[in-house]
mmCIF file of C-alpha atoms in Angstrom:
data_model
loop_
_atom_site.group_PDB
_atom_site.id
_atom_site.type_symbol
_atom_site.label_atom_id
_atom_site.label_comp_id
_atom_site.label_asym_id
_atom_site.label_seq_id
_atom_site.Cartn_x
_atom_site.Cartn_y
_atom_site.Cartn_z
ATOM 1 C CA MET A 120 1.021 0.312 -2.453
ATOM 2 C CA PRO A 121 3.510 3.187 -2.270
ATOM 3 C CA SER A 122 2.195 6.725 -2.025
ATOM 4 C CA GLU A 123 2.799 9.236 -4.816
ATOM 5 C CA ARG A 124 5.493 10.856 -2.670
ATOM 6 C CA GLN A 125 7.255 7.516 -2.072
ATOM 7 C CA ALA A 126 7.102 6.666 -5.777
ATOM 8 C CA PHE A 127 8.563 10.086 -6.640
ATOM 9 C CA GLY A 128 11.342 9.538 -4.093
ATOM 10 C CA LYS A 129 12.218 6.105 -5.510
ATOM 11 C CA LYS A 130 12.221 7.453 -9.072
ATOM 12 C CA SER A 131 14.446 10.350 -8.014
ATOM 13 C CA GLU A 132 16.889 8.033 -6.225
ATOM 14 C CA ALA A 133 17.040 5.785 -9.306
ATOM 15 C CA ALA A 134 17.790 8.829 -11.494
ATOM 16 C CA ALA A 135 20.498 9.900 -9.024
ATOM 17 C CA MET A 136 22.106 6.432 -9.080
ATOM 18 C CA ASP A 137 22.154 6.382 -12.885
ATOM 19 C CA PHE A 138 23.727 9.845 -12.871
ATOM 20 C CA LEU A 139 26.384 8.792 -10.345
ATOM 21 C CA ARG A 140 27.254 5.660 -12.337
ATOM 22 C CA ARG A 141 27.678 7.765 -15.489
ATOM 23 C CA HIS A 142 30.096 9.945 -13.517
ATOM 24 C CA GLY A 143 32.261 7.014 -12.426
ATOM 25 C CA TYR A 144 30.790 6.178 -9.030
ATOM 26 C CA ALA A 145 30.346 2.540 -7.995
ATOM 27 C CA ILE A 146 27.181 2.063 -5.952
ATOM 28 C CA ILE A 147 27.809 0.081 -2.762
ATOM 29 C CA GLU A 148 24.439 0.314 -0.993
ATOM 30 C CA CYS A 149 21.107 2.080 -1.280
ATOM 31 C CA ASN A 150 18.898 3.162 1.601
ATOM 32 C CA TYR A 151 21.358 2.074 4.280
ATOM 33 C CA ARG A 152 19.633 2.167 7.665
ATOM 34 C CA ASN A 153 20.706 1.802 11.246
ATOM 35 C CA THR A 154 19.144 2.897 14.517
ATOM 36 C CA LEU A 155 20.348 6.473 13.973
ATOM 37 C CA GLY A 156 18.849 7.043 10.535
ATOM 38 C CA GLU A 157 19.272 6.417 6.825
ATOM 39 C CA ILE A 158 21.672 7.333 4.045
ATOM 40 C CA ASP A 159 20.183 7.322 0.540
ATOM 41 C CA ILE A 160 23.229 6.066 -1.371
ATOM 42 C CA ILE A 161 26.661 4.855 -0.352
ATOM 43 C CA ALA A 162 29.099 4.760 -3.245
ATOM 44 C CA ARG A 163 32.772 4.661 -4.079
ATOM 45 C CA ASP A 164 34.454 7.367 -6.142
ATOM 46 C CA ARG A 165 37.928 5.994 -6.819
ATOM 47 C CA ASP A 166 39.331 5.324 -3.335
ATOM 48 C CA VAL A 167 36.828 7.497 -1.441
ATOM 49 C CA ILE A 168 33.641 6.247 0.210
ATOM 50 C CA VAL A 169 30.888 8.727 -0.584
ATOM 51 C CA PHE A 170 27.708 9.167 1.432
ATOM 52 C CA VAL A 171 25.110 10.664 -0.888
ATOM 53 C CA GLU A 172 21.967 12.486 0.150
ATOM 54 C CA VAL A 173 19.372 12.770 -2.624
ATOM 55 C CA LYS A 174 17.079 15.792 -2.506
ATOM 56 C CA ALA A 175 14.256 16.099 -5.012
ATOM 57 C CA LYS A 176 11.528 18.570 -5.905
ATOM 58 C CA LYS A 177 8.757 18.184 -8.448
ATOM 59 C CA ARG A 178 8.625 21.821 -9.515
ATOM 60 C CA LYS A 179 11.107 24.539 -10.141
ATOM 61 C CA GLY A 180 10.430 27.846 -8.482
ATOM 62 C CA SER A 181 10.254 26.588 -4.926
ATOM 63 C CA ILE A 182 13.329 26.582 -2.699
ATOM 64 C CA HIS A 183 16.143 24.623 -4.341
ATOM 65 C CA PRO A 184 16.471 21.214 -2.662
ATOM 66 C CA LYS A 185 20.166 21.710 -1.869
ATOM 67 C CA TYR A 186 19.142 24.308 0.724
ATOM 68 C CA SER A 187 17.031 21.819 2.655
ATOM 69 C CA ILE A 188 19.980 20.022 4.274
ATOM 70 C CA THR A 189 20.064 21.638 7.680
ATOM 71 C CA LEU A 190 22.817 21.338 10.278
ATOM 72 C CA LYS A 191 20.544 18.926 12.155
ATOM 73 C CA LYS A 192 20.315 16.723 9.036
ATOM 74 C CA GLN A 193 24.093 16.953 8.522
ATOM 75 C CA LYS A 194 24.665 15.770 12.103
ATOM 76 C CA LYS A 195 22.277 12.861 11.619
ATOM 77 C CA LEU A 196 23.912 11.810 8.333
ATOM 78 C CA SER A 197 27.337 12.139 9.954
ATOM 79 C CA ALA A 198 26.350 9.870 12.842
ATOM 80 C CA VAL A 199 24.968 7.220 10.474
ATOM 81 C CA ALA A 200 28.079 7.453 8.283
ATOM 82 C CA LEU A 201 30.449 7.041 11.234
ATOM 83 C CA CYS A 202 28.550 3.933 12.363
ATOM 84 C CA TYR A 203 28.667 2.550 8.816
ATOM 85 C CA LEU A 204 32.427 3.087 8.557
ATOM 86 C CA LYS A 205 32.973 1.370 11.904
ATOM 87 C CA ALA A 206 30.609 -1.537 11.149
ATOM 88 C CA LYS A 207 32.201 -2.167 7.745
ATOM 89 C CA ARG A 208 35.729 -1.733 9.122
ATOM 90 C CA HIS A 209 36.454 1.270 6.901
ATOM 91 C CA THR A 210 37.749 3.463 9.709
ATOM 92 C CA ARG A 211 40.917 4.335 7.767
ATOM 93 C CA SER A 212 39.112 5.042 4.500
ATOM 94 C CA SER A 213 38.678 8.526 3.107
ATOM 95 C CA ALA A 214 35.047 9.574 3.039
ATOM 96 C CA ARG A 215 32.965 12.560 2.028
ATOM 97 C CA PHE A 216 29.377 13.749 1.783
ATOM 98 C CA ASP A 217 27.898 14.559 -1.624
ATOM 99 C CA VAL A 218 24.418 15.793 -2.441
ATOM 100 C CA VAL A 219 22.519 15.006 -5.622
ATOM 101 C CA THR A 220 19.568 17.248 -6.401
ATOM 102 C CA VAL A 221 16.840 16.135 -8.760
ATOM 103 C CA LEU A 222 14.425 18.742 -10.087
ATOM 104 C CA SER A 223 11.253 17.388 -11.673
ATOM 105 C CA ALA A 224 11.860 13.652 -11.966
ATOM 106 C CA GLN A 225 9.833 13.333 -15.139
ATOM 107 C CA ASP A 226 11.318 11.972 -18.352
ATOM 108 C CA ASN A 227 14.155 14.509 -18.366
ATOM 109 C CA PRO A 228 15.023 15.566 -14.801
ATOM 110 C CA GLU A 229 17.565 18.273 -14.063
ATOM 111 C CA ILE A 230 20.250 16.643 -11.904
ATOM 112 C CA GLU A 231 23.065 18.388 -10.070
ATOM 113 C CA LEU A 232 25.946 16.810 -8.150
ATOM 114 C CA ILE A 233 27.450 18.759 -5.278
ATOM 115 C CA ARG A 234 30.717 17.072 -4.310
ATOM 116 C CA ASN A 235 31.916 17.457 -0.751
ATOM 117 C CA ALA A 236 28.698 19.301 0.053
ATOM 118 C CA PHE A 237 29.402 19.489 3.773
ATOM 119 C CA GLU A 238 31.971 18.430 6.349
ATOM 120 C CA LEU A 239 31.478 15.821 9.032
ATOM 121 C CA ALA A 240 29.168 17.394 11.612
ATOM 122 C CA TYR A 241 29.632 15.986 15.089
ATOM 123 C CA PRO A 242 26.425 15.480 17.072
#
């Protein structure tokens, strides 16, 4: 049985995917994992492959979730993304990193999309 935190994370990711679809993204994969880590959502926005990190908080007032993506996290996401592009033979595709923040994933969460949130960070 998933913990309350895991259930909140799944609900937040589902809300983020719905939001992305409404904004024209096509979802390719969710929770993509390799030996280096995980990317929450991989999507396509027109001809660009987008690696999406979902950050969620239950309450407002604490530090906004967009500030919790450290350089270390950016490097990890970058490494996973590069492996994905190579494995799927998308090495010539345009790609970017977006962040979706979800505040209070209740019935009416506040969702924000940050396009091109950070550049590729080499490990």
